[in-house]
Structures are given as C-alpha cells and as structure tokens.
mmCIF file of N, CA and C in Angstrom:
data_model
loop_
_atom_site.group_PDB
_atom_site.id
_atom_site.type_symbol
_atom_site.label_atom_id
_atom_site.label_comp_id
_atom_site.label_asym_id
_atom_site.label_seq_id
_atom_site.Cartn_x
_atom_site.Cartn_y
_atom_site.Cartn_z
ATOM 1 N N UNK A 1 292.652 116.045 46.912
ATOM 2 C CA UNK A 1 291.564 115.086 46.894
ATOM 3 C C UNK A 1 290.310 115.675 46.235
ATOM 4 N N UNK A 2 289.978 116.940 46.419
ATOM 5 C CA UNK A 2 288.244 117.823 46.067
ATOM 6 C C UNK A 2 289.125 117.711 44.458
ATOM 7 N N UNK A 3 289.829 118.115 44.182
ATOM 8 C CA UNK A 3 290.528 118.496 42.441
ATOM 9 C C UNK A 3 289.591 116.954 41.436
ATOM 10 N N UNK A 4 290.114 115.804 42.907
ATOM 11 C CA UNK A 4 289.872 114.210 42.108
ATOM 12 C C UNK A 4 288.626 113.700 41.662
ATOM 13 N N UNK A 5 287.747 114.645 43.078
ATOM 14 C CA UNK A 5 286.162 114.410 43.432
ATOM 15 C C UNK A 5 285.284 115.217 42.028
ATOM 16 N N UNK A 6 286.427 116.583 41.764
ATOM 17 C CA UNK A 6 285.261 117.143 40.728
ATOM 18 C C UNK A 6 285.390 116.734 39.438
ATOM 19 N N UNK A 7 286.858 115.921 38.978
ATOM 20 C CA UNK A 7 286.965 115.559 37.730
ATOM 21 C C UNK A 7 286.203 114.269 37.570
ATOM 22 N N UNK A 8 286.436 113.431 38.746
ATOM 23 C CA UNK A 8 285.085 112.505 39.081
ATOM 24 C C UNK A 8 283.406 112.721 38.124
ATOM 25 N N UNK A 9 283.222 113.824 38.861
ATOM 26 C CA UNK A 9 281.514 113.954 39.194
ATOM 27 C C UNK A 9 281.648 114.691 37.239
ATOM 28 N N UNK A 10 282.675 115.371 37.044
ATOM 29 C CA UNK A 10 282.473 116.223 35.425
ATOM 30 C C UNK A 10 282.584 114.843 34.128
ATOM 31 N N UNK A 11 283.646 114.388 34.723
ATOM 32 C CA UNK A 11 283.239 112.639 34.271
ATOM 33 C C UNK A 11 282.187 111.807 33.899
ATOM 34 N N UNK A 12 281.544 111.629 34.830
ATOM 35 C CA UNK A 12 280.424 111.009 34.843
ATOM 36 C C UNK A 12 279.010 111.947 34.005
ATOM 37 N N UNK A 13 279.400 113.133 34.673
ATOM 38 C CA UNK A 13 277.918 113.620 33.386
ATOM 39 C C UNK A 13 278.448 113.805 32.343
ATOM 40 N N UNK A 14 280.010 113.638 31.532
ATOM 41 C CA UNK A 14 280.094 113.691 30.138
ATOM 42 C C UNK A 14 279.286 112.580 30.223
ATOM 43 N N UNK A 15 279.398 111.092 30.624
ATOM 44 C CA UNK A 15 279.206 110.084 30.009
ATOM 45 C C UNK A 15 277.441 109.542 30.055
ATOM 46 N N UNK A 16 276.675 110.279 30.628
ATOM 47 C CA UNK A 16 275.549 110.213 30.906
ATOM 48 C C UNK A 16 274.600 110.189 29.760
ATOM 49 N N UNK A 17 273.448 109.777 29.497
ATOM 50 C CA UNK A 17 272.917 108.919 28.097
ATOM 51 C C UNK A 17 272.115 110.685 28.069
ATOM 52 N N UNK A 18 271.467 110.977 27.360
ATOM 53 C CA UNK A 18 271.118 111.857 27.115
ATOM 54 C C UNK A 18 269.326 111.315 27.649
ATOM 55 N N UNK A 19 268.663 112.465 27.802
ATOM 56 C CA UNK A 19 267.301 112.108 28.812
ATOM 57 C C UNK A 19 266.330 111.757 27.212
ATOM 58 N N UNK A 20 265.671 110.690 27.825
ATOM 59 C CA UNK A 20 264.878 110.050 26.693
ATOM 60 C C UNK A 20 263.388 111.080 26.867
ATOM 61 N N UNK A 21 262.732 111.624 25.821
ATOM 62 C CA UNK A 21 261.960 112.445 25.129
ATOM 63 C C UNK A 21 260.711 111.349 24.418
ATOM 64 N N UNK A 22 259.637 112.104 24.512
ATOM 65 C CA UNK A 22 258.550 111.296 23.591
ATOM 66 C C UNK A 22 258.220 112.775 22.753
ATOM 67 N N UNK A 23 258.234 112.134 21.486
ATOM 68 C CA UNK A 23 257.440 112.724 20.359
ATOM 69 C C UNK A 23 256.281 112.360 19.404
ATOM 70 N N UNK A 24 254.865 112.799 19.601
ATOM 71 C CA UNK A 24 253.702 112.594 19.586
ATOM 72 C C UNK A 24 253.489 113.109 18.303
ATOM 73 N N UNK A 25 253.156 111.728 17.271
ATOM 74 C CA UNK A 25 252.935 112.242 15.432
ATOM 75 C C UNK A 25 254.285 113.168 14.528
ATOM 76 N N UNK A 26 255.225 112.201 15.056
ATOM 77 C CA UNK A 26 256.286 112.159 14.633
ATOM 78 C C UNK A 26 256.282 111.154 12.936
ATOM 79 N N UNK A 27 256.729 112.148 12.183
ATOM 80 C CA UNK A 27 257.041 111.703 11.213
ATOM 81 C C UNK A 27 255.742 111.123 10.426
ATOM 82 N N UNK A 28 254.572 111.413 10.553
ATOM 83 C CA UNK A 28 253.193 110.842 10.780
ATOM 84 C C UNK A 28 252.127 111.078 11.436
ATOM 85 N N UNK A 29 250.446 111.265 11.213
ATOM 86 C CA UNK A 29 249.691 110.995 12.320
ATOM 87 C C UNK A 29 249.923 109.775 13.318
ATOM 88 N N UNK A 30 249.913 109.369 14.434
ATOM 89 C CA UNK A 30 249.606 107.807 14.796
ATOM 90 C C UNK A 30 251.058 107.189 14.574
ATOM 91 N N UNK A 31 252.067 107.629 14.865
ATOM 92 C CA UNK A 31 253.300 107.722 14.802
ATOM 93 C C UNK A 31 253.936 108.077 16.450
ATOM 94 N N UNK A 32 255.111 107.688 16.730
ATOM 95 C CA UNK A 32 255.708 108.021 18.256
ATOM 96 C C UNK A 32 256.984 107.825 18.140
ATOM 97 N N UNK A 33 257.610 108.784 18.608
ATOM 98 C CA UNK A 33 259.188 108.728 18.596
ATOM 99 C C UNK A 33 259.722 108.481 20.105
ATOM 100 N N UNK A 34 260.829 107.483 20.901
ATOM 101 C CA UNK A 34 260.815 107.780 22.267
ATOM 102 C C UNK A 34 262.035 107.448 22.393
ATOM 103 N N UNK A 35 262.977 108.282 22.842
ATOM 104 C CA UNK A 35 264.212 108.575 22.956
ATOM 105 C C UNK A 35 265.247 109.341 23.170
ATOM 106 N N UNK A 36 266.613 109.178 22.802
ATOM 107 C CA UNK A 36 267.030 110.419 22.957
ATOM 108 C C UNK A 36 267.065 111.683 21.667
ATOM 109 N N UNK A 37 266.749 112.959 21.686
ATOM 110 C CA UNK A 37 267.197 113.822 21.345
ATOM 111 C C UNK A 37 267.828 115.350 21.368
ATOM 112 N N UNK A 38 268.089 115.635 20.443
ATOM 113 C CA UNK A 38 269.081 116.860 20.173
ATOM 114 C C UNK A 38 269.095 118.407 20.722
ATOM 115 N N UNK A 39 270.032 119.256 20.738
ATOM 116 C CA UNK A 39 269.350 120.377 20.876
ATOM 117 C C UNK A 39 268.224 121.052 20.083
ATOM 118 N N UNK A 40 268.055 120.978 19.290
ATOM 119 C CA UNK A 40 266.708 120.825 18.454
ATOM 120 C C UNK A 40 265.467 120.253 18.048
ATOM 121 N N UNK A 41 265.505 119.018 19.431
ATOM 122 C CA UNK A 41 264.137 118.890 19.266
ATOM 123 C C UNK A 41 264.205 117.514 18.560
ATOM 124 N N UNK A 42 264.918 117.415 18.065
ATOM 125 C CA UNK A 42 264.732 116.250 16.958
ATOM 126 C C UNK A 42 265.570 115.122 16.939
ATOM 127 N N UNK A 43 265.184 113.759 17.079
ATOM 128 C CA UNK A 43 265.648 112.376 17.525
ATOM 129 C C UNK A 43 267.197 112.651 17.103
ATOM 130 N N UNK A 44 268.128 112.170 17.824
ATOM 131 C CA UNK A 44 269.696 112.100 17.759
ATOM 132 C C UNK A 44 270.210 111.350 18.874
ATOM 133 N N UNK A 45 270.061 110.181 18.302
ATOM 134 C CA UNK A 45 270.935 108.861 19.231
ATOM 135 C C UNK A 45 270.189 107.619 19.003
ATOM 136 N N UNK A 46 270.245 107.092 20.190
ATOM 137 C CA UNK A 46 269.459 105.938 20.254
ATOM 138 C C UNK A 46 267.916 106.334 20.921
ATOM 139 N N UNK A 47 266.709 105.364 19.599
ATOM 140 C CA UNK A 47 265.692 105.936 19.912
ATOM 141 C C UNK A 47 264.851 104.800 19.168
ATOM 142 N N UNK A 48 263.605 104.734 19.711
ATOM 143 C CA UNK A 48 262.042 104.153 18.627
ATOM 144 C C UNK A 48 261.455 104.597 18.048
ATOM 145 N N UNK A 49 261.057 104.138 16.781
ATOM 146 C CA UNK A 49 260.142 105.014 16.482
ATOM 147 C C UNK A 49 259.051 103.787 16.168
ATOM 148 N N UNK A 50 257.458 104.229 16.210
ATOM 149 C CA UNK A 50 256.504 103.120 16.326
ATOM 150 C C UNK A 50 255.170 103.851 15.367
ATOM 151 N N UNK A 51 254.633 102.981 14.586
ATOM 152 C CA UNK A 51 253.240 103.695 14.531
ATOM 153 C C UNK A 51 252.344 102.657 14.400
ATOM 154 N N UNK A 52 251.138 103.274 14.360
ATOM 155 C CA UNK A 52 249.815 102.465 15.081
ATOM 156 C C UNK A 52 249.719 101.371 13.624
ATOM 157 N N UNK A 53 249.840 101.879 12.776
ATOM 158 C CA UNK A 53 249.725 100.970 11.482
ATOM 159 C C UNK A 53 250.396 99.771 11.721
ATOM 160 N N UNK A 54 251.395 99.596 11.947
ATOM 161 C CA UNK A 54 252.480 98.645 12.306
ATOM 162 C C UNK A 54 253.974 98.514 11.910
ATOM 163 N N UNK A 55 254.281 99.554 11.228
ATOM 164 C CA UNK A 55 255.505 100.083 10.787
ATOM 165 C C UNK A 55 256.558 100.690 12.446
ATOM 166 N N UNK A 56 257.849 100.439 12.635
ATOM 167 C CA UNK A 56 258.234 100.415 13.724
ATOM 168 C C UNK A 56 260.347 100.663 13.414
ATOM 169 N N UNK A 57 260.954 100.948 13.858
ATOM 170 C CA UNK A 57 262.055 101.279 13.623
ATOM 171 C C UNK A 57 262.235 101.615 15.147
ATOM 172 N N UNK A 58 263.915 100.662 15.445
ATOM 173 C CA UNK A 58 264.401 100.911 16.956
ATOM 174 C C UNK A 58 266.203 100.905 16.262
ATOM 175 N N UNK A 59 266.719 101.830 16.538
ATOM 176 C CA UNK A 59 267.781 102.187 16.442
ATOM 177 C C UNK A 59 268.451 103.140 16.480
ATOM 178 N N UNK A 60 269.661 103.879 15.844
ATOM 179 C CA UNK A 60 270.482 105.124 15.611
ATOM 180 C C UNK A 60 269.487 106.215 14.443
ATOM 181 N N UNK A 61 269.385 107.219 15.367
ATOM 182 C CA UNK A 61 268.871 108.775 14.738
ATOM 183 C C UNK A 61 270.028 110.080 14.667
ATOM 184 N N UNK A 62 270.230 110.501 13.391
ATOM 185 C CA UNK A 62 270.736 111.801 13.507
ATOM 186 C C UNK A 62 270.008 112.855 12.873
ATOM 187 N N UNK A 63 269.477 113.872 13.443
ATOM 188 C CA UNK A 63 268.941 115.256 12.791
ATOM 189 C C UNK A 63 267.695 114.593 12.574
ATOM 190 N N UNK A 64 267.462 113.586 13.208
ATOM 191 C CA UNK A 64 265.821 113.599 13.129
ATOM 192 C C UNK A 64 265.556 112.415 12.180
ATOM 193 N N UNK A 65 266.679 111.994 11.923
ATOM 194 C CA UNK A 65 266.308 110.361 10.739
ATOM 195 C C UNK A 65 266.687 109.145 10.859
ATOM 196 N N UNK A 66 266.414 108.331 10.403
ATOM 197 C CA UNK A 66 267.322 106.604 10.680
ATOM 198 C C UNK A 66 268.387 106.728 10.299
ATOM 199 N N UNK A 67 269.750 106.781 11.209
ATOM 200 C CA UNK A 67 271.342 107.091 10.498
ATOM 201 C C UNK A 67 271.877 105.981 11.462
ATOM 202 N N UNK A 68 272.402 105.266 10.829
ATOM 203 C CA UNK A 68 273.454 104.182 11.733
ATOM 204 C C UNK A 68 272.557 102.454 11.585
ATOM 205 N N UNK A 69 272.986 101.586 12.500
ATOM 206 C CA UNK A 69 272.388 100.901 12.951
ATOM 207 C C UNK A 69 270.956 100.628 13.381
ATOM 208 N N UNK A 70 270.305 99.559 12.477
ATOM 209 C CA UNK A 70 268.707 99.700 13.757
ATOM 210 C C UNK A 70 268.215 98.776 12.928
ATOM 211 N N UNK A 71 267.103 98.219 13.402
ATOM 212 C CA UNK A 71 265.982 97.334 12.670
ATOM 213 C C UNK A 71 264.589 98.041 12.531
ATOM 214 N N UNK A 72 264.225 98.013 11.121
ATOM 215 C CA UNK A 72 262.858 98.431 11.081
ATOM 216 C C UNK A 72 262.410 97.327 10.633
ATOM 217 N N UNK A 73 260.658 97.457 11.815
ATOM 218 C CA UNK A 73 259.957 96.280 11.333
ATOM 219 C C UNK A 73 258.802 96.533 10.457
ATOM 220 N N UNK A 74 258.171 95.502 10.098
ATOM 221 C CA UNK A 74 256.729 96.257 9.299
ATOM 222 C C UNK A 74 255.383 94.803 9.916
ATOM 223 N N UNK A 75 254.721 95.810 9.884
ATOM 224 C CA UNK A 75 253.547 94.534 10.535
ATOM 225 C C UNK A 75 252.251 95.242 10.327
ATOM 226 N N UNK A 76 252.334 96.244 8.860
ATOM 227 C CA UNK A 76 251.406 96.540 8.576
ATOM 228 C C UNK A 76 250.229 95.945 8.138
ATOM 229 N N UNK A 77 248.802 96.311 8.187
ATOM 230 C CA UNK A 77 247.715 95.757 7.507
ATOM 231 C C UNK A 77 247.349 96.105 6.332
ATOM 232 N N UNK A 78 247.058 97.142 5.989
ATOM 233 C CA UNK A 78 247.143 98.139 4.430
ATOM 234 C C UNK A 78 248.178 98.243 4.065
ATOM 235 N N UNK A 79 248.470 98.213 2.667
ATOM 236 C CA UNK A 79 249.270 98.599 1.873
ATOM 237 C C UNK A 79 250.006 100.100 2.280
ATOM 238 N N UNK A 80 251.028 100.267 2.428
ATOM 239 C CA UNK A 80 251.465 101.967 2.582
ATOM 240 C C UNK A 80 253.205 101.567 2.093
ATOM 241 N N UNK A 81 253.144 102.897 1.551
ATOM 242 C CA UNK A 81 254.569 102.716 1.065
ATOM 243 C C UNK A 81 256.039 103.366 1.856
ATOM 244 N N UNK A 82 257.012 102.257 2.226
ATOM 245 C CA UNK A 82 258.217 102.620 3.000
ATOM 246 C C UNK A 82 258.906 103.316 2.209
ATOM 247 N N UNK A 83 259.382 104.451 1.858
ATOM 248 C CA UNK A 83 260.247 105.534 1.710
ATOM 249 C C UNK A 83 261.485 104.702 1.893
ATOM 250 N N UNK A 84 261.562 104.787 3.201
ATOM 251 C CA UNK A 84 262.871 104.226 3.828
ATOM 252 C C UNK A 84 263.946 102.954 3.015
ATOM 253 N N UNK A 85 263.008 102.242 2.258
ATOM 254 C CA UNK A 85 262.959 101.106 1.402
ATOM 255 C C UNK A 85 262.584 101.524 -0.310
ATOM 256 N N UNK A 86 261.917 102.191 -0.677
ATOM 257 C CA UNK A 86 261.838 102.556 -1.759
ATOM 258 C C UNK A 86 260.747 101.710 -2.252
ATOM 259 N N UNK A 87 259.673 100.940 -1.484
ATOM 260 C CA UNK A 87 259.139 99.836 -1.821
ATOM 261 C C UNK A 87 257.479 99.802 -1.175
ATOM 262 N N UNK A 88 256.928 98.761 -1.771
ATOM 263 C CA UNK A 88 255.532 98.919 -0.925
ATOM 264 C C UNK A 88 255.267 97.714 0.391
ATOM 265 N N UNK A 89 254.631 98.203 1.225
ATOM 266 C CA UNK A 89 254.546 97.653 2.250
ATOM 267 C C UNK A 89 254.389 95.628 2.122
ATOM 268 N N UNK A 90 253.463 95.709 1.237
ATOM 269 C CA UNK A 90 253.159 94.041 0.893
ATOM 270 C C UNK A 90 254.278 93.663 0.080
ATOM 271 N N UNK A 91 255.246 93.796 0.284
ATOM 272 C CA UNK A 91 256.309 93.094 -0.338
ATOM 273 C C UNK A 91 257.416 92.701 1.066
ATOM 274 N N UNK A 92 256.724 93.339 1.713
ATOM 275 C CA UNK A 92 257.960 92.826 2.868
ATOM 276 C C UNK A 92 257.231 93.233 4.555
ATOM 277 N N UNK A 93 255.860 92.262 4.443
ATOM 278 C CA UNK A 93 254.985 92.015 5.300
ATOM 279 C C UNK A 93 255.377 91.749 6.034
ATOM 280 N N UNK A 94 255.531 91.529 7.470
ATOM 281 C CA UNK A 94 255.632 90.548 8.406
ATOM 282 C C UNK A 94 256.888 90.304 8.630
ATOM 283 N N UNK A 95 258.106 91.451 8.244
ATOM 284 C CA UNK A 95 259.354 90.944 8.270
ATOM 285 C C UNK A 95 260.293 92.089 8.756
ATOM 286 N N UNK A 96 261.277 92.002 9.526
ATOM 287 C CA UNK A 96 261.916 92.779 10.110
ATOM 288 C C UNK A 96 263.766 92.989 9.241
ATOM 289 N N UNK A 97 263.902 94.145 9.163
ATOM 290 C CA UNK A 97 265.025 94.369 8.195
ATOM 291 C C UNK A 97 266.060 95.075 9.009
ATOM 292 N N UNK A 98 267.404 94.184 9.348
ATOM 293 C CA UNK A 98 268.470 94.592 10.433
ATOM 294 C C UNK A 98 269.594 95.037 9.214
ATOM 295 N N UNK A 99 270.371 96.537 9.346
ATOM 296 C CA UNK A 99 271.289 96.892 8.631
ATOM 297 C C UNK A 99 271.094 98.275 9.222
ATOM 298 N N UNK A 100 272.197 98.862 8.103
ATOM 299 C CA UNK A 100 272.475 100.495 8.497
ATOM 300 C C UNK A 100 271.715 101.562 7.668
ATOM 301 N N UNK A 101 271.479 102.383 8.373
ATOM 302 C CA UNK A 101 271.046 103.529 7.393
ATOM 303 C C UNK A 101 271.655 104.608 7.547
ATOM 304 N N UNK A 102 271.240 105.544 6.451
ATOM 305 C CA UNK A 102 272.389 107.193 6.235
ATOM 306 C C UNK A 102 271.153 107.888 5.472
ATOM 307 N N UNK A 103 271.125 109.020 6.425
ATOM 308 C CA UNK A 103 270.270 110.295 6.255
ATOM 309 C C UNK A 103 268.719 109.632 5.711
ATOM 310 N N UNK A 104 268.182 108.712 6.511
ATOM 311 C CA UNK A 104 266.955 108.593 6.506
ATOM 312 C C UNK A 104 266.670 106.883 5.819
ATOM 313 N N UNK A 105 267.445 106.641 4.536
ATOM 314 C CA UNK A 105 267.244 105.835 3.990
ATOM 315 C C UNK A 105 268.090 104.416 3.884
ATOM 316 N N UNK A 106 268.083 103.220 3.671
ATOM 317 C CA UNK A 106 268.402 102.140 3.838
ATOM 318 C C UNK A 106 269.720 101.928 3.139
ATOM 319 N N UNK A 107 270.825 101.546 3.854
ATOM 320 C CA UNK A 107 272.046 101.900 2.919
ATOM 321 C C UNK A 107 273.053 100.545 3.283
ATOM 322 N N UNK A 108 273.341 99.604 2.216
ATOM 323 C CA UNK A 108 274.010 98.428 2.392
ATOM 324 C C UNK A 108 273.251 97.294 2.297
ATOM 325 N N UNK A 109 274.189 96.615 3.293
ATOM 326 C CA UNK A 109 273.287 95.134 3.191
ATOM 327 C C UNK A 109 272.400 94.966 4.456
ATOM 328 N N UNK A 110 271.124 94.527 3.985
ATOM 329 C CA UNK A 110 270.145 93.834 5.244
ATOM 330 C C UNK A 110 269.597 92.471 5.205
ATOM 331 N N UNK A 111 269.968 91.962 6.631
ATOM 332 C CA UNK A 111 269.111 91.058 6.782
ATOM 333 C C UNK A 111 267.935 90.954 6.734
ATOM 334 N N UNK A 112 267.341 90.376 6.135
ATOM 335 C CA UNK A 112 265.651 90.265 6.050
ATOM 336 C C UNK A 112 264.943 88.742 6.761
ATOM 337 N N UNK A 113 264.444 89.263 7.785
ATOM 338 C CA UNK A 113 264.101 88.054 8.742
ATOM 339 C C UNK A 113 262.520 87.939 8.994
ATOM 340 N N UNK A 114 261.782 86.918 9.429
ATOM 341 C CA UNK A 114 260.379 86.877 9.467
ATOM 342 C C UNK A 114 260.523 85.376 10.518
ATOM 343 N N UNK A 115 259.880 86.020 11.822
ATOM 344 C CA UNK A 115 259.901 84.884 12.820
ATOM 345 C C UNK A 115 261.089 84.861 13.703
ATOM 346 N N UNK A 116 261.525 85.462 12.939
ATOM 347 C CA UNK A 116 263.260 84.814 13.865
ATOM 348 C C UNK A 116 264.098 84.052 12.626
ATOM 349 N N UNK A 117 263.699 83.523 11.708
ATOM 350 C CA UNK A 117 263.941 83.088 10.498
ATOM 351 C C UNK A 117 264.654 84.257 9.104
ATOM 352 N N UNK A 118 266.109 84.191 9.065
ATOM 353 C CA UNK A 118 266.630 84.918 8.179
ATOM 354 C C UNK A 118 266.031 83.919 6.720
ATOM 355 N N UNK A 119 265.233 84.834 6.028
ATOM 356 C CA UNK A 119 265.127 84.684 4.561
ATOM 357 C C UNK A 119 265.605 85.195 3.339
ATOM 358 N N UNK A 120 266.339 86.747 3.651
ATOM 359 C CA UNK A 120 267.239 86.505 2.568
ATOM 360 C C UNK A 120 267.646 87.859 2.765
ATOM 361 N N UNK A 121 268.828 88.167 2.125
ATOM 362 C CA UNK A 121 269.950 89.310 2.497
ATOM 363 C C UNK A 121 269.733 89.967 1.319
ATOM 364 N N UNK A 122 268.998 91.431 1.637
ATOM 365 C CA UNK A 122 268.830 92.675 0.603
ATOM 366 C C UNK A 122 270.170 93.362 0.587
ATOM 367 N N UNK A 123 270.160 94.270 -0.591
ATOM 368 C CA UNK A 123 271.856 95.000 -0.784
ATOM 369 C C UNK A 123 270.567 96.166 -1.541
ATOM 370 N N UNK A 124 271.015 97.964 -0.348
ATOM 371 C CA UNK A 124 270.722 98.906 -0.712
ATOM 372 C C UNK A 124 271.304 99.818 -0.715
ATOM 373 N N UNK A 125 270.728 100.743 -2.260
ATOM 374 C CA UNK A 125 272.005 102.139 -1.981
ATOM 375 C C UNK A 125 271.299 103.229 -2.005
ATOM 376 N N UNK A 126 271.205 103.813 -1.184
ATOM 377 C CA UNK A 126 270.541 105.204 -0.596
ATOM 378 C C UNK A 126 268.603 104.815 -0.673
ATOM 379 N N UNK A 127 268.307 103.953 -0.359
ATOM 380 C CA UNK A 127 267.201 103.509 -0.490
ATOM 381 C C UNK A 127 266.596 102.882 -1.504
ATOM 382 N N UNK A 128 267.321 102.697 -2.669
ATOM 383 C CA UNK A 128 267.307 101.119 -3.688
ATOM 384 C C UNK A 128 267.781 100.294 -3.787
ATOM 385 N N UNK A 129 266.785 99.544 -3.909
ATOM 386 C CA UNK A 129 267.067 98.051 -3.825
ATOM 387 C C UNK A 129 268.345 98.069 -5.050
ATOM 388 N N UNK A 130 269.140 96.740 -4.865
ATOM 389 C CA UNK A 130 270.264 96.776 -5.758
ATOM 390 C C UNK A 130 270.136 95.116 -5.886
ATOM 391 N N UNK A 131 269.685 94.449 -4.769
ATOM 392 C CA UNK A 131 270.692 92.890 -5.394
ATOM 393 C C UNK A 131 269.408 92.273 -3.679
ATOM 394 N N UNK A 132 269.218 90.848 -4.512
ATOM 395 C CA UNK A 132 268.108 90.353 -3.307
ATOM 396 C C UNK A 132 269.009 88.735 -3.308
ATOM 397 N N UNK A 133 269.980 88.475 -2.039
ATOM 398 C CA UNK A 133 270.081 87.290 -2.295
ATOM 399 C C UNK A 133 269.943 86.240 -1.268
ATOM 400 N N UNK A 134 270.156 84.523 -1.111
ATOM 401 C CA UNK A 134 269.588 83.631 -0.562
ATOM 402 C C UNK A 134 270.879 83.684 0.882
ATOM 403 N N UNK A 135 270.352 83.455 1.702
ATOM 404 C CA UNK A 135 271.527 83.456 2.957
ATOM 405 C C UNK A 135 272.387 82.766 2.740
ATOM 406 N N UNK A 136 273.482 82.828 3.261
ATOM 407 C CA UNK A 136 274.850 81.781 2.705
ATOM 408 C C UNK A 136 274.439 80.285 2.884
ATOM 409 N N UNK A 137 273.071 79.827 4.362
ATOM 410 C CA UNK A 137 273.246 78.561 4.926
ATOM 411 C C UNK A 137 272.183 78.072 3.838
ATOM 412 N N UNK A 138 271.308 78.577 3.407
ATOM 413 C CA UNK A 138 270.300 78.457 2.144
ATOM 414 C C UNK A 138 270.775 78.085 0.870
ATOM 415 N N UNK A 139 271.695 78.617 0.361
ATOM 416 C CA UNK A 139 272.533 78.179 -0.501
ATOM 417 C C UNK A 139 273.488 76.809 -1.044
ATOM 418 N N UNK A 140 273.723 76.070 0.197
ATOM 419 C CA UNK A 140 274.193 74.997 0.112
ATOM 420 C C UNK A 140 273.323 73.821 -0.458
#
C-alpha cells in the first residue's frame, strides 16, 4: 500500500504547473513578465507579458520568448515598433493578433481581431508579413 501512496504523491508533483514568477522591466522599461519560468530565470511556459505603453502578449514562452501559441495585443498610444511583427505599431492599433510563434517572432497564420470582430487573417514567416487576407465569412 506505502509503495502506491509514494508513486501517488511523485505523481502528482511531476504534474504540478511550475510556480508563477514576476519579472520587473522585462524585455523593456515599464514592461512585466508573470508566470511560469525556467531554471534560468527566464519565461518558459505559460506566461504574460504586459507593458505600460499598451503592448501585451499572454501565451507560450521558451528561453525567454513568444514560442507556441498566444495572443499579442497592442493598445498602444505612440507609435513604437513590434519586432515581433516586423511592423509599426499604427498599423495594427487597437487589435489583437491570435496565432503561433517560434523563437520570439510571429510564425504562420493570424487572426487579426479588433472588438471581438475578426478583420482579417495575416500569413507570417519568421516575423514577415507574407500575405494579408479577408476572413472566409467576409468573402462571400
């Protein structure tokens, strides 16, 4: 029975989320990272990242970057330029971009939404833009 109890209890802390961390001027002044990370210090899993400007990303981190799944939003006031996108902030104001990323930068297809309102499906490869098109229900 104790053999059942400890594979039990070794069980359960494999499966345990990793302890969520805040990181203060992350990636930025006025910037916040809050989530899980790595032995190193640096975002790896599921995590936020937020800054005071209005630029915001909630999703998958590896080694410290946007890798996987996540939505970054932008709700900036000044002009500043997304890396992540390859692009400047006033081109994609007020709008939240759901897809995958790999080693930091925007990779495939994204939804591009504003309101709750899908407006149109970007196609990126390693953070360039490639192809901007109308949603399938838009199209008709």
């Amino acid at each position: 029975m104790w053999k059942y109890t400890a594979l039990l209890a070794a069980g359960l802390g494999f499966s345990l989320p990793a302890a969520a961390e805040v990181i203060n001027d992350y990636q930025g002044a006025g910037c916040r990272y809050e989530g899980a990370v790595g032995k190193d210090g640096k975002p790896e899993g599921k995590g936020e990242w937020r800054c005071r400007d209005g630029r915001s990303y909630s999703g998958q981190f590896k080694q410290g970057r946007f890798h996987g799944k996540g939505v970054y939003s932008v709700r900036v006031t000044l002009p500043v330029f997304l890396e992540t996108f390859n692009v400047n902030s006033t081109k994609l104001r007020d709008m939240d971009l759901d897809g995958t990323f790999r080693n930091g930068y925007a990779d495939g297809s994204f939804k591009v939404s504003q309101g709750g309102t899908l407006l149109f499906v970007m196609k990126f490869d390693k953070g360039m833009m490639q192809a901007v098109n109308l949603p399938n229900a838009a199209k008709k």
